[in-house]
């Protein structure tokens, strides 16, 4: 039997990792630019591409969780996010870095809404406020510590560790998901609204 707050803690760790990568690159941009022989202003695309990817794919995550199962999508999201992190750490050009950041964003977009869905489906109603507090606090802390962590790593180590440090966290997260997260899914799921997804994706990305 799993502890009642274990699922929110697992989701909170994933949310912390996803929000950390939103801001961790900001203070490390000069070091990354020097390593890739690029103008630091051009590397701002590595930040915006991640945010755009999040915005485009978040609306898709709820449907995928109901269609294929919340645990499967949450686990797959961690795998995609980790793969994107590894590719970011191995990037040798700005185009490789931007592509890897987009892949990271796809994984991050699947983690957050599916994690919240897991909490709503597994936590008793009288414990929802406490569970959401466990999830919200790390999400608020991550953007604050992100620039500090990014600057520290870029100053005292290689900037690549900004992304590769996600690897052990993701491995632990996968283990906990497989062990403690139920695979919730709906019996009947309507077809995906491809037109709506395309319109929302275009609208959010251009906005």
Coordinates of C-alpha atoms in Angstrom, one line a residue:
X1 CA 0.0 0.0 0.0
X2 CA 1.5 3.3 -1.0
X3 CA 1.6 6.3 1.4
X4 CA -1.2 8.8 0.6
X5 CA 1.2 11.7 -0.4
X6 CA 3.6 9.6 -2.4
X7 CA 1.9 10.3 -5.8
X8 CA 1.9 14.1 -5.2
X9 CA 5.6 13.9 -4.3
X10 CA 6.4 12.0 -7.5
X11 CA 4.4 14.5 -9.6
X12 CA 6.1 17.4 -7.7
X13 CA 9.6 16.1 -8.5
X14 CA 8.6 15.9 -12.2
X15 CA 7.1 19.4 -12.1
X16 CA 10.2 20.8 -10.4
X17 CA 12.5 19.3 -13.0
X18 CA 10.3 20.6 -15.9
X19 CA 10.0 24.2 -14.4
X20 CA 13.7 24.2 -13.5
X21 CA 14.6 23.8 -17.2
X22 CA 12.4 26.7 -18.1
X23 CA 14.9 29.2 -16.4
X24 CA 18.1 27.3 -15.7
X25 CA 19.6 28.1 -19.1
X26 CA 19.2 31.9 -18.8
X27 CA 22.3 32.7 -16.8
X28 CA 24.4 30.1 -18.6
X29 CA 23.8 31.5 -22.1
X30 CA 27.2 33.4 -22.3
X31 CA 29.1 30.2 -21.5
X32 CA 27.0 28.1 -23.9
X33 CA 27.4 30.8 -26.6
X34 CA 31.2 30.7 -26.2
X35 CA 31.3 26.9 -26.4
X36 CA 29.1 26.8 -29.6
X37 CA 30.8 29.9 -31.1
X38 CA 27.4 31.8 -31.3
X39 CA 26.1 35.1 -30.3
X40 CA 24.4 34.9 -26.9
X41 CA 21.4 36.7 -28.4
X42 CA 20.8 33.9 -30.9
X43 CA 20.8 31.4 -28.1
X44 CA 17.7 32.9 -26.6
X45 CA 16.0 30.7 -29.1
X46 CA 17.0 27.8 -27.0
X47 CA 14.8 29.2 -24.2
X48 CA 11.8 30.3 -26.4
X49 CA 11.7 27.0 -28.3
X50 CA 11.3 25.1 -25.1
X51 CA 8.4 27.4 -24.0
X52 CA 6.7 27.2 -27.4
X53 CA 6.9 23.4 -27.4
X54 CA 5.3 23.4 -23.9
X55 CA 2.5 25.6 -25.1
X56 CA 1.8 23.6 -28.2
X57 CA 1.7 20.1 -26.7
X58 CA 0.1 20.7 -23.3
X59 CA -3.5 20.6 -24.8
X60 CA -2.7 17.2 -26.3
X61 CA -1.6 15.5 -23.0
X62 CA -5.0 15.1 -21.4
X63 CA -6.5 13.3 -24.4
X64 CA -3.4 11.0 -24.6
X65 CA -3.6 10.2 -20.9
X66 CA -7.3 9.1 -21.2
X67 CA -6.6 7.2 -24.4
X68 CA -3.4 5.3 -23.6
X69 CA -3.4 5.4 -19.7
X70 CA -2.0 8.1 -17.4
X71 CA 1.0 6.0 -16.1
X72 CA 2.1 5.1 -19.7
X73 CA 2.0 8.8 -20.8
X74 CA 3.6 10.0 -17.6
X75 CA 6.4 7.4 -17.9
X76 CA 6.8 8.2 -21.6
X77 CA 7.0 11.9 -20.9
X78 CA 9.9 11.4 -18.5
X79 CA 11.7 9.2 -21.1
X80 CA 11.2 11.9 -23.8
X81 CA 12.3 14.7 -21.4
X82 CA 15.4 12.7 -20.4
X83 CA 16.3 12.0 -24.0
X84 CA 15.9 15.7 -24.8
X85 CA 18.1 16.5 -21.8
X86 CA 20.8 14.1 -23.0
X87 CA 20.7 15.5 -26.5
X88 CA 21.0 19.1 -25.1
X89 CA 24.1 18.1 -23.2
X90 CA 25.6 16.6 -26.3
X91 CA 24.7 19.4 -28.6
X92 CA 27.5 20.8 -30.8
X93 CA 25.6 23.5 -32.6
X94 CA 22.8 26.0 -31.9
X95 CA 20.4 24.0 -34.2
X96 CA 21.0 20.8 -32.3
X97 CA 20.4 22.5 -29.0
X98 CA 17.2 24.1 -30.2
X99 CA 15.9 20.8 -31.6
X100 CA 16.8 19.0 -28.3
X101 CA 15.0 21.8 -26.4
X102 CA 11.9 21.3 -28.5
X103 CA 12.0 17.6 -27.6
X104 CA 12.4 18.5 -23.9
X105 CA 9.4 20.7 -24.2
X106 CA 7.3 17.8 -25.6
X107 CA 8.2 15.7 -22.6
X108 CA 7.6 18.5 -20.2
X109 CA 4.2 19.3 -21.8
X110 CA 3.1 15.7 -21.1
X111 CA 4.3 15.6 -17.5
X112 CA 2.5 18.5 -15.9
X113 CA -1.2 18.0 -16.9
X114 CA -1.0 14.2 -16.7
X115 CA 0.6 14.5 -13.2
X116 CA -2.3 16.7 -12.0
X117 CA -4.8 14.3 -13.5
X118 CA -3.1 11.5 -11.5
X119 CA -3.5 13.5 -8.3
X120 CA -7.2 14.1 -9.0
X121 CA -7.8 10.5 -9.7
X122 CA -5.8 8.9 -6.9
X123 CA -6.1 11.3 -3.9
X124 CA -9.2 11.4 -1.7
X125 CA -11.2 14.6 -2.0
X126 CA -10.5 15.6 1.6
X127 CA -6.8 15.5 1.0
X128 CA -6.7 17.3 -2.4
X129 CA -5.7 20.7 -0.9
X130 CA -2.7 19.2 0.9
X131 CA -1.7 17.2 -2.2
X132 CA -1.9 20.3 -4.4
X133 CA 0.3 22.2 -1.9
X134 CA 2.9 19.5 -2.3
X135 CA 2.9 19.9 -6.0
X136 CA 2.7 23.7 -6.1
X137 CA 5.5 24.6 -3.8
X138 CA 8.3 22.9 -5.9
X139 CA 6.8 24.5 -9.0
X140 CA 7.2 28.0 -7.4
X141 CA 10.7 27.3 -6.1
X142 CA 12.1 26.0 -9.4
X143 CA 12.0 29.3 -11.4
X144 CA 13.7 31.0 -8.5
X145 CA 16.6 28.6 -8.1
X146 CA 16.9 27.9 -11.9
X147 CA 19.1 30.9 -12.8
X148 CA 21.3 30.4 -9.7
X149 CA 21.8 26.7 -10.5
X150 CA 22.5 27.5 -14.2
X151 CA 25.0 30.2 -13.3
X152 CA 26.8 28.1 -10.7
X153 CA 27.2 25.1 -13.0
X154 CA 28.4 27.2 -15.9
X155 CA 30.9 29.0 -13.7
X156 CA 32.4 26.0 -11.9
X157 CA 31.8 23.1 -14.3
X158 CA 30.7 22.5 -17.9
X159 CA 27.4 24.0 -19.1
X160 CA 26.4 20.5 -20.3
X161 CA 25.8 19.4 -16.8
X162 CA 22.8 21.8 -16.7
X163 CA 21.0 19.2 -18.8
X164 CA 22.8 16.0 -17.9
X165 CA 22.0 16.4 -14.2
X166 CA 18.4 15.5 -15.1
X167 CA 19.4 11.9 -15.9
X168 CA 19.7 10.5 -12.3
X169 CA 16.5 12.3 -11.3
X170 CA 14.6 10.9 -14.3
X171 CA 15.8 7.3 -13.6
X172 CA 14.6 7.6 -10.0
X173 CA 11.3 9.1 -11.3
X174 CA 10.8 6.2 -13.7
X175 CA 11.3 3.7 -10.9
X176 CA 8.8 5.4 -8.7
X177 CA 6.2 5.8 -11.5
X178 CA 6.4 2.1 -12.4
X179 CA 6.2 1.1 -8.7
X180 CA 3.6 3.4 -7.3
X181 CA 1.5 5.1 -10.1
X182 CA -1.7 3.3 -11.3
X183 CA -2.4 3.2 -15.0
X184 CA -5.7 5.1 -15.1
X185 CA -7.5 5.3 -18.4
X186 CA -11.0 5.9 -19.8
X187 CA -13.0 3.2 -21.4
X188 CA -14.4 5.4 -24.1
X189 CA -12.4 8.3 -25.4
X190 CA -13.6 10.5 -28.3
X191 CA -11.3 10.9 -31.3
X192 CA -8.6 13.5 -31.2
X193 CA -9.8 16.9 -32.6
X194 CA -6.9 17.3 -35.0
X195 CA -8.2 20.6 -36.4
X196 CA -8.6 22.0 -32.9
X197 CA -5.2 20.8 -31.9
X198 CA -3.6 22.4 -35.0
X199 CA -5.5 25.7 -34.5
X200 CA -4.6 25.9 -30.8
X201 CA -0.9 25.0 -31.5
X202 CA -0.6 27.6 -34.2
X203 CA -2.3 30.2 -32.1
X204 CA -0.3 29.5 -28.9
X205 CA 3.0 29.4 -30.7
X206 CA 2.5 32.6 -32.7
X207 CA 1.2 34.3 -29.5

